[in-house]
Short mmCIF file of C-alpha atoms in Angstrom, two decimals:
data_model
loop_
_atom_site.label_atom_id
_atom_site.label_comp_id
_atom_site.label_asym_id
_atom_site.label_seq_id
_atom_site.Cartn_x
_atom_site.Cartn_y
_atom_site.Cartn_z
CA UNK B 1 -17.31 -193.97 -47.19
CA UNK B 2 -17.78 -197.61 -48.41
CA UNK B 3 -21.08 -198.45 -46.52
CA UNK B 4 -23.56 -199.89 -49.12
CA UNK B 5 -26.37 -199.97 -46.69
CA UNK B 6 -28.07 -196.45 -45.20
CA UNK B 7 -28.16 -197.85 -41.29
CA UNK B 8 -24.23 -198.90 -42.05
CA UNK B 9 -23.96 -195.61 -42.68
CA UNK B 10 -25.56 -193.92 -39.64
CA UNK B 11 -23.16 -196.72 -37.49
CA UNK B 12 -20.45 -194.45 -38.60
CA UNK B 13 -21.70 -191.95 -36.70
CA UNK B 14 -22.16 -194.17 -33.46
CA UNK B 15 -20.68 -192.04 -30.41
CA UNK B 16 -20.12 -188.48 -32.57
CA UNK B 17 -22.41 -185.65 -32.73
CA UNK B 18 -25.30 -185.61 -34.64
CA UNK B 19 -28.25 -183.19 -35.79
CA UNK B 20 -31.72 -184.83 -35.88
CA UNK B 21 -34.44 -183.36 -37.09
CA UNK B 22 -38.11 -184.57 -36.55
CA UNK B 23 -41.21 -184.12 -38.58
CA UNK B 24 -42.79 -181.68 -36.18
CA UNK B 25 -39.76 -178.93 -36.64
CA UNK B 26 -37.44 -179.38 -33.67
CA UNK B 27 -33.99 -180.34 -34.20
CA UNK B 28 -32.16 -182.33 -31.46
CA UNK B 29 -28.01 -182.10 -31.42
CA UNK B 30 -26.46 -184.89 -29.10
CA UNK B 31 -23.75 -187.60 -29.54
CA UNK B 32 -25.77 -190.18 -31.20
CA UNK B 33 -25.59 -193.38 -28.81
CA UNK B 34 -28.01 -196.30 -30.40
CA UNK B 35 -30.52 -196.50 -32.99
CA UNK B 36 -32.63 -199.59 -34.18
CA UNK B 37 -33.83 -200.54 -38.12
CA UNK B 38 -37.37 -198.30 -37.29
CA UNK B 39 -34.89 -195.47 -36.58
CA UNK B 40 -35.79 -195.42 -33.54
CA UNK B 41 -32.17 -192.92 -31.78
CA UNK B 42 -30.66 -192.29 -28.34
CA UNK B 43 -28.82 -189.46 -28.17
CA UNK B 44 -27.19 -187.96 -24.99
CA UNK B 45 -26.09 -184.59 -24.04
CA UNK B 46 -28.92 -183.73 -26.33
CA UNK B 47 -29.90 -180.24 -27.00
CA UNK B 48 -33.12 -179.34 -28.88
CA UNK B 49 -33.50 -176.21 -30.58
CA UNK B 50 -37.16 -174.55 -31.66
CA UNK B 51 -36.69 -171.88 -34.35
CA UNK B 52 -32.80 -172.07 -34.65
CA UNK B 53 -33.00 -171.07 -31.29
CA UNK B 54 -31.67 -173.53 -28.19
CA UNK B 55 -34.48 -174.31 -26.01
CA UNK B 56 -33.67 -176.94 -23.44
CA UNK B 57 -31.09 -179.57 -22.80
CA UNK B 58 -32.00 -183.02 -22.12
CA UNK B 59 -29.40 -185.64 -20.77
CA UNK B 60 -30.57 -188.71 -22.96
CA UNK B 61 -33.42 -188.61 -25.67
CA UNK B 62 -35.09 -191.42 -26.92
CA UNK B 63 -36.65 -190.11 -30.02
CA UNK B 64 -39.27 -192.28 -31.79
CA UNK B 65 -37.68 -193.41 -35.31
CA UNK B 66 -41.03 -192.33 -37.59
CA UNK B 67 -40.81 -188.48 -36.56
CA UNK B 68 -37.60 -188.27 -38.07
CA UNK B 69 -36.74 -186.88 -41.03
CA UNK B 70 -32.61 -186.47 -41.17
CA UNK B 71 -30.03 -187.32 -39.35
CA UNK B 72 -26.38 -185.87 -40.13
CA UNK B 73 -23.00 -186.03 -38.52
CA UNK B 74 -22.36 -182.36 -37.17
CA UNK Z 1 -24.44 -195.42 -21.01
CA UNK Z 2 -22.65 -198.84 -22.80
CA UNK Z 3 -26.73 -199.29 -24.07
CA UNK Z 4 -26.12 -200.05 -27.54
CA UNK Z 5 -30.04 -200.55 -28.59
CA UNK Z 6 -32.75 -197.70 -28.10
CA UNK Z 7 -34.83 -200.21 -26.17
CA UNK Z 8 -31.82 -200.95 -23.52
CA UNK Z 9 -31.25 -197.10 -22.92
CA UNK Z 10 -35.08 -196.48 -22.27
CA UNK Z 11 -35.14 -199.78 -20.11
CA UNK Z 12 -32.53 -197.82 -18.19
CA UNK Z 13 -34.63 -194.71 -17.41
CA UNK Z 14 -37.61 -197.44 -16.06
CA UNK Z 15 -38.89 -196.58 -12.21
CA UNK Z 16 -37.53 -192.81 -13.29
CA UNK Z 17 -39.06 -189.63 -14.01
CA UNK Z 18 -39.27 -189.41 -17.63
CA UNK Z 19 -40.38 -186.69 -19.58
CA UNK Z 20 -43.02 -188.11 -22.91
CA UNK Z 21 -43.84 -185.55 -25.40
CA UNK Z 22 -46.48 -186.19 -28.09
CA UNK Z 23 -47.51 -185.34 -32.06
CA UNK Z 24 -49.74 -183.10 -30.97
CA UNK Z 25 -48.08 -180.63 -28.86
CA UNK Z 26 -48.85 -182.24 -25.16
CA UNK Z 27 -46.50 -183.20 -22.77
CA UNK Z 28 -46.39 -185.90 -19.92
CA UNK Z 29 -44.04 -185.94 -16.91
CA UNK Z 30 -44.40 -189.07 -14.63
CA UNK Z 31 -42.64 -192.09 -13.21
CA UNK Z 32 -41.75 -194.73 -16.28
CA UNK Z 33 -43.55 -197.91 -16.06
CA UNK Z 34 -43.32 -199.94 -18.98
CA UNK Z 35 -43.07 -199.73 -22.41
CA UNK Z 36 -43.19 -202.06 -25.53
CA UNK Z 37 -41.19 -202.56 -29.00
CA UNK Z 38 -44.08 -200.15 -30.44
CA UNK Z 39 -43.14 -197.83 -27.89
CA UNK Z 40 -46.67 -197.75 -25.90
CA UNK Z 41 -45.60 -196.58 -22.59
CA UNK Z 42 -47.18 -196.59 -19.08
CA UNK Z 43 -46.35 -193.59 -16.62
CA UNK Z 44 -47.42 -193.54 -13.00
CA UNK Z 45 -48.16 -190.04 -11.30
CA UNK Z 46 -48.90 -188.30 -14.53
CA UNK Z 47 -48.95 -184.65 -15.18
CA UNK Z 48 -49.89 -183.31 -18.56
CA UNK Z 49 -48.32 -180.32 -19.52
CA UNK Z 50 -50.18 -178.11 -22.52
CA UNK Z 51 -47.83 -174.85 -23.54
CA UNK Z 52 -46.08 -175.17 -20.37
CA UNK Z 53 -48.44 -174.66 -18.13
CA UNK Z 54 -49.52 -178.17 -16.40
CA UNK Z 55 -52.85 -178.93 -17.10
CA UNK Z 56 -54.12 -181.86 -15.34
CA UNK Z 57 -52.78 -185.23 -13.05
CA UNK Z 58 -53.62 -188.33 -13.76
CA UNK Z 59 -52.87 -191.22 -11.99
CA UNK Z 60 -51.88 -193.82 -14.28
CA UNK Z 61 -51.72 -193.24 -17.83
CA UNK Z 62 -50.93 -195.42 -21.05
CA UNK Z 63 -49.93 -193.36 -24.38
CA UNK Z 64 -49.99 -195.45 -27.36
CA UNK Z 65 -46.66 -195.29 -28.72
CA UNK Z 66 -47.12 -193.98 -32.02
CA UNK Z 67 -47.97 -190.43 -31.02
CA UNK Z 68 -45.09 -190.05 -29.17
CA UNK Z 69 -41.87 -188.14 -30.33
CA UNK Z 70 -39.16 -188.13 -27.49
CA UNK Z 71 -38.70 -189.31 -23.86
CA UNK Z 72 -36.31 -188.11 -22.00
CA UNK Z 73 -35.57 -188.83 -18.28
CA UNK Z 74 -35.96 -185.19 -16.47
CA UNK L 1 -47.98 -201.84 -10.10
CA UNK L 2 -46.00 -204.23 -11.21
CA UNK L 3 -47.50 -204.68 -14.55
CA UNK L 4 -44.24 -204.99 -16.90
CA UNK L 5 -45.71 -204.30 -20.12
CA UNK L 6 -47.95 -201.69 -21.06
CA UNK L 7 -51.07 -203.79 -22.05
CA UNK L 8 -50.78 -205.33 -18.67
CA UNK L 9 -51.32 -201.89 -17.26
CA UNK L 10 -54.10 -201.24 -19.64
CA UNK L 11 -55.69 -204.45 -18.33
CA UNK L 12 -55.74 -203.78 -14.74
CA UNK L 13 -58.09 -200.47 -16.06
CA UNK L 14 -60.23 -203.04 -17.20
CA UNK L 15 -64.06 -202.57 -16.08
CA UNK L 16 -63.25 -199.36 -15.17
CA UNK L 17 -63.73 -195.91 -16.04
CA UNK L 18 -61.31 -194.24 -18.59
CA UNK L 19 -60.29 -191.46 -20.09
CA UNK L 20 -60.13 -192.35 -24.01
CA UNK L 21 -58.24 -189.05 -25.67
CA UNK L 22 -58.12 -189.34 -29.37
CA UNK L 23 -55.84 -187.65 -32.07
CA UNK L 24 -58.62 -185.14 -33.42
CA UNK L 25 -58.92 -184.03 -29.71
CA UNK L 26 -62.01 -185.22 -28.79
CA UNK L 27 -62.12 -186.75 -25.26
CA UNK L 28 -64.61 -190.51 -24.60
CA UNK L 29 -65.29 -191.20 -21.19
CA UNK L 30 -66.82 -194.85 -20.29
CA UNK L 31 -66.16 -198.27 -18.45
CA UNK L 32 -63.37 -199.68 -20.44
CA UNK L 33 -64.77 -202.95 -22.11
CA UNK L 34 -62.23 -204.62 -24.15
CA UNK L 35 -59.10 -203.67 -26.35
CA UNK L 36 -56.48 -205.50 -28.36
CA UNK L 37 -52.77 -205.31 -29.52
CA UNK L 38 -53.77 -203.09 -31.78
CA UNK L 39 -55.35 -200.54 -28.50
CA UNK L 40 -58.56 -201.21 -30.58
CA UNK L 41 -60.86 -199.84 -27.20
CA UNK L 42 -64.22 -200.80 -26.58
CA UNK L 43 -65.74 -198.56 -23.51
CA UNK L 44 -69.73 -198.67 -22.52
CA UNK L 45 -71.53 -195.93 -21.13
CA UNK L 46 -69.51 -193.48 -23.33
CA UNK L 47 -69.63 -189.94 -23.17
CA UNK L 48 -68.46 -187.85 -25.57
CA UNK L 49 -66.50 -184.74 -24.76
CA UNK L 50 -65.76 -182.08 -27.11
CA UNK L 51 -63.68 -178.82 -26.25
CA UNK L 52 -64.33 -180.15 -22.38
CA UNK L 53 -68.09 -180.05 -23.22
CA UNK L 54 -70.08 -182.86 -22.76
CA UNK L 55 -71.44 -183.24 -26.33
CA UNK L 56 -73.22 -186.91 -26.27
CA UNK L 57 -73.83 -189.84 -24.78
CA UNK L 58 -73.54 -193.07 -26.47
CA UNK L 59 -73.69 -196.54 -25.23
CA UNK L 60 -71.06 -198.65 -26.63
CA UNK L 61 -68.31 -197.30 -28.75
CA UNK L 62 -65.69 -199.02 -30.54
CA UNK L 63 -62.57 -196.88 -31.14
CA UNK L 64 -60.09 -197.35 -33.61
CA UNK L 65 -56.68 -197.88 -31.84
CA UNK L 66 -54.67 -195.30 -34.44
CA UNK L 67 -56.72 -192.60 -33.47
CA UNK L 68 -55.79 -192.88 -29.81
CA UNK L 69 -53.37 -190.83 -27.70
CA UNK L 70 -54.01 -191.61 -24.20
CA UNK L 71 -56.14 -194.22 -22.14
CA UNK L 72 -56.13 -193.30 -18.67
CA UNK L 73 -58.53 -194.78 -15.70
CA UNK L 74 -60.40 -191.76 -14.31
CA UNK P 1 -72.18 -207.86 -23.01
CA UNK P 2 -69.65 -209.92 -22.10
CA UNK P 3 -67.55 -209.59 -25.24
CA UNK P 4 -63.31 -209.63 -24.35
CA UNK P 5 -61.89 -208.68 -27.14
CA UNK P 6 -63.04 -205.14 -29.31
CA UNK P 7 -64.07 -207.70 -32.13
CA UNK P 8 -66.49 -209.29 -30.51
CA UNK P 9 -68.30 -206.28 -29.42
CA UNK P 10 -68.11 -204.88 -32.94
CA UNK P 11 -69.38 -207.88 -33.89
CA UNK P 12 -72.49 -207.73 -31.60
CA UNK P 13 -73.68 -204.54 -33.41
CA UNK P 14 -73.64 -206.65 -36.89
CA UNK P 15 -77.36 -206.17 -38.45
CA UNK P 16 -78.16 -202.87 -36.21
CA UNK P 17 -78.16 -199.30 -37.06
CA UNK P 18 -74.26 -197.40 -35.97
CA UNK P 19 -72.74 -194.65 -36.50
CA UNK P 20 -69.50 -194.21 -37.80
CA UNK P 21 -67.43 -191.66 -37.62
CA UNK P 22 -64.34 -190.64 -39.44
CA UNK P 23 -61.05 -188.83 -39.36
CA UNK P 24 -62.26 -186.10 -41.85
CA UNK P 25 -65.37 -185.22 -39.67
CA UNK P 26 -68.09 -187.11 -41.81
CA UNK P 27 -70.43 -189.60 -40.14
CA UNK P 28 -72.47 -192.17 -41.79
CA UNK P 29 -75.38 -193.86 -40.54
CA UNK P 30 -76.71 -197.31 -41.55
CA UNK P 31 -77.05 -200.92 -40.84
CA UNK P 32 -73.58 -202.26 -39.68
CA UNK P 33 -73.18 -205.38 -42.76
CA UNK P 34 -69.63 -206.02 -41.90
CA UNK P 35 -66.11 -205.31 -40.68
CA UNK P 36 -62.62 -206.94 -41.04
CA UNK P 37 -59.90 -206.45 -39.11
CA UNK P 38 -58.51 -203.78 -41.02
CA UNK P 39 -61.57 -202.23 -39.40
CA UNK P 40 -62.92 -201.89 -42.70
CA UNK P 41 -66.67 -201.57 -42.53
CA UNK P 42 -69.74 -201.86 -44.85
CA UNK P 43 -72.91 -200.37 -44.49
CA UNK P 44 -75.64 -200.31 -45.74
CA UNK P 45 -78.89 -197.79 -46.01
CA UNK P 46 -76.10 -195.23 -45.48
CA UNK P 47 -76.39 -191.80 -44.68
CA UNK P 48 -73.59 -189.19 -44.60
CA UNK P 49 -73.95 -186.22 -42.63
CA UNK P 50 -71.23 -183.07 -42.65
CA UNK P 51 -71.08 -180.71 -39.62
CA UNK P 52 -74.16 -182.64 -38.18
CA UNK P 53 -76.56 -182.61 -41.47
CA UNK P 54 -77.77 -185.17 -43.61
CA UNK P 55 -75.94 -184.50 -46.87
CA UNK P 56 -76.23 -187.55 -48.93
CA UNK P 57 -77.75 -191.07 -48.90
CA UNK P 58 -75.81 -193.38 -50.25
CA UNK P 59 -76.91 -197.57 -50.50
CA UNK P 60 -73.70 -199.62 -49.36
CA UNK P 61 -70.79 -197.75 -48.48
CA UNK P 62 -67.36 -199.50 -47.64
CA UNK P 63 -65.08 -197.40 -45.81
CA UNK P 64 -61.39 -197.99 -45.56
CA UNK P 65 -60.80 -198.93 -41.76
CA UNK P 66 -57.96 -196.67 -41.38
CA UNK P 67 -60.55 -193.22 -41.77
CA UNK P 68 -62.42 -194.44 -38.94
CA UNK P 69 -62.11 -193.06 -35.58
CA UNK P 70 -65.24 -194.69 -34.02
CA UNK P 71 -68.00 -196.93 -34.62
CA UNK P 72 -71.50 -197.06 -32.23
CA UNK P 73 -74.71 -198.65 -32.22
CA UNK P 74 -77.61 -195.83 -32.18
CA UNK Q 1 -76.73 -208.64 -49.03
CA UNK Q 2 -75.29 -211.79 -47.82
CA UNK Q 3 -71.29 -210.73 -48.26
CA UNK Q 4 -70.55 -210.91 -44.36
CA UNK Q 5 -66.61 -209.71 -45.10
CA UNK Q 6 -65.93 -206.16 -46.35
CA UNK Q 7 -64.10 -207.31 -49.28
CA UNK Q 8 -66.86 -209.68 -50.69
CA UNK Q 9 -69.40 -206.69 -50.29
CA UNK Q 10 -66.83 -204.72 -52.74
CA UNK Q 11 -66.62 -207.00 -55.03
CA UNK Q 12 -70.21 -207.29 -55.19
CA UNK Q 13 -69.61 -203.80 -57.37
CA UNK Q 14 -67.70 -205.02 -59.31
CA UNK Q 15 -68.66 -203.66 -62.94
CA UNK Q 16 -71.08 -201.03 -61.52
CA UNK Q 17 -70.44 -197.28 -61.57
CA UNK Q 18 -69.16 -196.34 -57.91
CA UNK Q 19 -68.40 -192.94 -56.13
CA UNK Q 20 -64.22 -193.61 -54.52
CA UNK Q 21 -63.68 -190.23 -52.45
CA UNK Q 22 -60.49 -189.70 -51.38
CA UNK Q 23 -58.74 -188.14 -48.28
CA UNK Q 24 -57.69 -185.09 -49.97
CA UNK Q 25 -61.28 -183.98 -50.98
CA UNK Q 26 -61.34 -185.17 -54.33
CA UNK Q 27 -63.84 -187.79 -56.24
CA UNK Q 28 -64.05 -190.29 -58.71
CA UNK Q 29 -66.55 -192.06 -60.70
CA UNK Q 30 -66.13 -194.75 -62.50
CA UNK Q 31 -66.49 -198.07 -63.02
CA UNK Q 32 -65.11 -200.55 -60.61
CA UNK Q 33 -62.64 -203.16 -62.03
CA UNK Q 34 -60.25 -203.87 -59.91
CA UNK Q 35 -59.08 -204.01 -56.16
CA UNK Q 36 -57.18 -205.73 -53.72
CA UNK Q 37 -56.69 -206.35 -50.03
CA UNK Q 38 -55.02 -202.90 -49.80
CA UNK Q 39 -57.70 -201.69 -51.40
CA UNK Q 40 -56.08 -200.46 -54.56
CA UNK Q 41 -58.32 -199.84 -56.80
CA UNK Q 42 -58.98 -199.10 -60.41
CA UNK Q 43 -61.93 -197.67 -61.93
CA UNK Q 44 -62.26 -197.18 -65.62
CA UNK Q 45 -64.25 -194.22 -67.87
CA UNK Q 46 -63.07 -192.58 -64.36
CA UNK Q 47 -64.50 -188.57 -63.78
CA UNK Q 48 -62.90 -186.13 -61.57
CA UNK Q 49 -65.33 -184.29 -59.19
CA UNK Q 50 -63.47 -181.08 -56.89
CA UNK Q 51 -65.90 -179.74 -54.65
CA UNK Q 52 -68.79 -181.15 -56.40
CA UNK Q 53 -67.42 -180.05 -60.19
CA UNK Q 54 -66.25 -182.39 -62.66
CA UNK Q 55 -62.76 -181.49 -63.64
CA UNK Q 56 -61.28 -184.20 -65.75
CA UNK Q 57 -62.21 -187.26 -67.85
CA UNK Q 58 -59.53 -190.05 -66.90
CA UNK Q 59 -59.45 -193.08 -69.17
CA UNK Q 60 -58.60 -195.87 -66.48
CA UNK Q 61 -57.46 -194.28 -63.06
CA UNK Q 62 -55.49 -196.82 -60.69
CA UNK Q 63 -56.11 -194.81 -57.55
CA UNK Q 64 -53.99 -196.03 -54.37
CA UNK Q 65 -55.91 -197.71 -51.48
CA UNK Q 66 -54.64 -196.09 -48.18
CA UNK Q 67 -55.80 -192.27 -49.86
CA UNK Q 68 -59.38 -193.52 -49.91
CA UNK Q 69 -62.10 -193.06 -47.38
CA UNK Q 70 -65.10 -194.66 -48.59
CA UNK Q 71 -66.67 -196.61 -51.91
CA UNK Q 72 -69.86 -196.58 -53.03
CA UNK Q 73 -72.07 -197.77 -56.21
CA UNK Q 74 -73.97 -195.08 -57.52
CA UNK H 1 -33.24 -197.93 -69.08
CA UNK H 2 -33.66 -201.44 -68.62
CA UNK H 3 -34.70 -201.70 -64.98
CA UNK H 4 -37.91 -203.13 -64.97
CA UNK H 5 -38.31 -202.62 -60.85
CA UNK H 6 -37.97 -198.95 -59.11
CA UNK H 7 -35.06 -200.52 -56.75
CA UNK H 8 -32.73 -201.42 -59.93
CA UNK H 9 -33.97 -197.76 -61.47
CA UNK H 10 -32.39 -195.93 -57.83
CA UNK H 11 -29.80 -198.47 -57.85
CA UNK H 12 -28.77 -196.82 -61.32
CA UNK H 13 -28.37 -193.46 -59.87
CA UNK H 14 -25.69 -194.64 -56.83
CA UNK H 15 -23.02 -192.53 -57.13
CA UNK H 16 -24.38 -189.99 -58.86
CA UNK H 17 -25.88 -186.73 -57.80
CA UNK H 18 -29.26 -186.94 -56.98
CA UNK H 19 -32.35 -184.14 -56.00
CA UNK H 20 -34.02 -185.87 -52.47
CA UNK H 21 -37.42 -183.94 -51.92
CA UNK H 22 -39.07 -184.54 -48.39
CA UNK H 23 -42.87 -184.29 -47.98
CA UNK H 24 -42.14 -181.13 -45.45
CA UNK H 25 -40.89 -179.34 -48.83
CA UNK H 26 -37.30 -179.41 -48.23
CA UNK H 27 -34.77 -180.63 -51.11
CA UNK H 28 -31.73 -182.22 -50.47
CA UNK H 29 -29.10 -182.25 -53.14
CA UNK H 30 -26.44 -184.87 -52.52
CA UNK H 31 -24.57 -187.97 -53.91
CA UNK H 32 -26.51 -190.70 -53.70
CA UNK H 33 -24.65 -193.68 -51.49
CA UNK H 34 -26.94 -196.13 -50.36
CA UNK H 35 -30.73 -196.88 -49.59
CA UNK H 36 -32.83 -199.90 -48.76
CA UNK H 37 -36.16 -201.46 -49.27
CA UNK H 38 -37.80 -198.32 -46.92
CA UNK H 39 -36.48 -196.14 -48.80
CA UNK H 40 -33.93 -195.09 -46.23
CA UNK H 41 -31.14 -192.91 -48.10
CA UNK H 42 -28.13 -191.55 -47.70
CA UNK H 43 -26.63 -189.35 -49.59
CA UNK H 44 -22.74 -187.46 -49.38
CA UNK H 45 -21.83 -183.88 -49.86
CA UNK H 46 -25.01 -182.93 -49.40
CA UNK H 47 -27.14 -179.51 -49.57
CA UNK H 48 -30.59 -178.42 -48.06
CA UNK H 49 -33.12 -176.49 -49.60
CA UNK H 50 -36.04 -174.66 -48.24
CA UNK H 51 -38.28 -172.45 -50.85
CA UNK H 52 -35.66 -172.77 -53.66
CA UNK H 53 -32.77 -171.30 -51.27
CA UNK H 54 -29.19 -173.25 -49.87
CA UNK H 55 -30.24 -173.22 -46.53
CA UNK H 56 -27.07 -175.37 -45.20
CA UNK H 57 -24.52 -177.88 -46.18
CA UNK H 58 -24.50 -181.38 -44.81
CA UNK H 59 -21.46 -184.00 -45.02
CA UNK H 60 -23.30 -187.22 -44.87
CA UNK H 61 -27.16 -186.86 -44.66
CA UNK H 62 -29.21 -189.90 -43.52
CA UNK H 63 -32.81 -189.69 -44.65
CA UNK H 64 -35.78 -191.28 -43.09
CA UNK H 65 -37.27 -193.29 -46.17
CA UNK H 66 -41.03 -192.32 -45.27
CA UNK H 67 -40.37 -188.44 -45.23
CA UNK H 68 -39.56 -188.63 -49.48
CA UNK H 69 -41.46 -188.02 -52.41
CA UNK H 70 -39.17 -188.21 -55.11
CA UNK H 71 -35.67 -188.70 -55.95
CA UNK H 72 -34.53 -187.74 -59.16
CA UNK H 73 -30.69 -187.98 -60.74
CA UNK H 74 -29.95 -184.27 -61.72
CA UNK X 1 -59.62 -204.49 -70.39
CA UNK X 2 -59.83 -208.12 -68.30
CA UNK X 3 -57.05 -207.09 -65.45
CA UNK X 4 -59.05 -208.10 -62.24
CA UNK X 5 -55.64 -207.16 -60.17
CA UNK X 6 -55.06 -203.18 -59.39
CA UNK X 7 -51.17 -204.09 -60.27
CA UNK X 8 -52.55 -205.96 -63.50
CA UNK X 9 -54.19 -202.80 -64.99
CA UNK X 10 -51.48 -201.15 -64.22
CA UNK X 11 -48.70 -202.99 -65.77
CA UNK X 12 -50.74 -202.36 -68.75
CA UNK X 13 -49.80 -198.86 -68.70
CA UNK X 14 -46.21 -199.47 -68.65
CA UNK X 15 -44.11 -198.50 -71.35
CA UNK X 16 -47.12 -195.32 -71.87
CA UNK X 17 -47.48 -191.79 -70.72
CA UNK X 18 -48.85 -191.47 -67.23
CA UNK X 19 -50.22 -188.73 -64.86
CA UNK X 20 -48.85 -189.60 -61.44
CA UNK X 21 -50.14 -187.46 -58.37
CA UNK X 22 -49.19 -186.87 -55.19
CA UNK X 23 -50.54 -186.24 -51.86
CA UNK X 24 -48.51 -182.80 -51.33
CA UNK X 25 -50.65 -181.81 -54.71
CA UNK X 26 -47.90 -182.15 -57.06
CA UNK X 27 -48.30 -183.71 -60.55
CA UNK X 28 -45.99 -185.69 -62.48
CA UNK X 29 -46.19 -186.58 -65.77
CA UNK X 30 -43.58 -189.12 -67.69
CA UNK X 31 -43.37 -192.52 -69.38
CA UNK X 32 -44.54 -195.18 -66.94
CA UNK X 33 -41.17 -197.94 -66.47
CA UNK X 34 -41.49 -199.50 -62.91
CA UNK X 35 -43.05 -200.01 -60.33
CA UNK X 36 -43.66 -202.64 -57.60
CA UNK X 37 -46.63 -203.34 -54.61
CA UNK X 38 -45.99 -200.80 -52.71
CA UNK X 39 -46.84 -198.32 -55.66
CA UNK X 40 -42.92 -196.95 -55.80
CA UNK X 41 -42.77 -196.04 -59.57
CA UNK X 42 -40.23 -194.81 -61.74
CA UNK X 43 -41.13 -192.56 -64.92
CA UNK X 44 -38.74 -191.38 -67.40
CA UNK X 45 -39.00 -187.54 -69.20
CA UNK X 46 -40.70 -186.83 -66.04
CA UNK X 47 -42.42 -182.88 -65.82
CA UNK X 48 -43.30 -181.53 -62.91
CA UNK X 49 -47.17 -179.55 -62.63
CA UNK X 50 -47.26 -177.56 -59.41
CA UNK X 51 -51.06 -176.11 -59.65
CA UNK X 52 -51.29 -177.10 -63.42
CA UNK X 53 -48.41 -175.37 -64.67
CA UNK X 54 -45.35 -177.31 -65.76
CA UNK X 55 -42.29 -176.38 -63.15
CA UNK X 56 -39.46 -178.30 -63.77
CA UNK X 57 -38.54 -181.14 -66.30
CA UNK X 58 -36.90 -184.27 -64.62
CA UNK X 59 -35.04 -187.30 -66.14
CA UNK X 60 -35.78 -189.74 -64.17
CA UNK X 61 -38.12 -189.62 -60.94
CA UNK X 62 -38.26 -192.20 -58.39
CA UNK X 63 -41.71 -191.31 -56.70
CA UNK X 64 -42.13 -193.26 -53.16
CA UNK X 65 -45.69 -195.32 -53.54
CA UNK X 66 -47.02 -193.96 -50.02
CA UNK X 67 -46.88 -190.02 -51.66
CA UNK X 68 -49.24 -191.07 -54.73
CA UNK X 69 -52.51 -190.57 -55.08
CA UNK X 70 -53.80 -191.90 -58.55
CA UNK X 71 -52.24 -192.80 -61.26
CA UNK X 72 -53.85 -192.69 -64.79
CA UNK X 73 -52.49 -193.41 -68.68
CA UNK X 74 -52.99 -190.15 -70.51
#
């Protein structure tokens, strides 16, 4: 990978399936879709998982950039 | 979904049912309204949810948009 | 409603009464006075509700707009 | 009181007793001096009660607008 | 007093002994020398008070603004 | 090391293994690739930590710049 | 000391042995070499104090400014 710049990086993974993971615990897998420079992600066919444990599945999540804490290609 | 910007995709779930779900545990289910780059958003025919169980309606509600971590159309 | 933007919605709540919930989860009810970008809220008449209890009444209070969650016209 | 904006109504209480309260549970009590708006505040004649009693009196106190939660006249 | 902005207030300490507590519980004394809009501050011949004990002599303490609650001369 | 501004100091360590701590007390172990003014990082080849134990291994990890406390070369 | 600028007093310290600390309670201890306004610093023959006993020895630790607390020449 050649991208010099962290959001260059995460436009790599544009349209392939990512795990987010948010301040409060949850973890959200989807195929990432859009994000802006506050981090703020759409994913769709998002799944969130409490625990380890699958919980729900959401079509599209918006997910507010400042409760993240990772994002990584799955 | 050809949104390409967080703010496009959420524009997209506007006059829908959305699911809102906060910091501190609460959820909201009600009828997107309108939103802003903070993320402040306005639902119509609001139900807050507390562990599940559906606690109260309110009519219109505003939730600033800080203390919100997803939205998800249901 | 056709208010577009959230503090359009917030405005048409103006002079009435509001439900002001706050991040520590305490609960202000009053006639919603003023607010600004920030959702700095001023509401009169305030009560104060703690644990659903009403706990005190106060005539004006100024809230700081950080500490908000949810404004929502009674 | 016909103030608009949440500054102006803060700004009505400038000279009178208020109380403010913060995010850690203290309260002080004194003569509102002044306020930016960072919402930091001075007072002055201060008081600081903990879980309701008095507990210290300090002379001025500036507190860092971002502790507050709310500010009223007595 | 006269100082009708926060800031001017402060700096009407400055040279005096003041109390800086801080969000996490913790206390300094010291003598104010320094601070700016963020309210950075540094205090010199600084003590250490946890839970009313002093703990530790600091020589000069630069102590950062947004972990402070409130300021006060002694 | 000659770097007389933090920025130059991280930009020393691109490329090289680095230790990522988060303030929810994970570590992330990685090779650092880029990062930007927030802080934002990504890293390559990377491993997560919880108490002290591998907990999983990432390909490409991007990390939300306000979630760090430290990030140290190994 | 004459430094009537927080970032003043602390430039003095640079090139000296400083006691950083951190909101999550950690302590780090190294020679002071950068930092910038929004308190990121680097220190060099960085140790690590988890409650006051020495944990880990680091090279080089970037420490994000938003973590610290206080910062103080030994």
């Amino acid at each position: 990978m050649d991208a010099t710049r962290p959001l260059d990086a995460l436009n790599m993974a544009r349209g392939k399936r990512v795990i987010v993971e948010l301040k409060n615990g949850r973890t959200y897998v989807g195929v990432l879709r859009a994000f802006d420079i506050h981090i703020n992600t759409v994913i769709e066919e998002a799944e969130e998982y409490v625990d380890g444990a699958m919980k729900r599945k959401l079509g599209m999540a918006f997910i507010r950039g400042d409760t993240i804490t990772i994002i990584s290609p799955q």
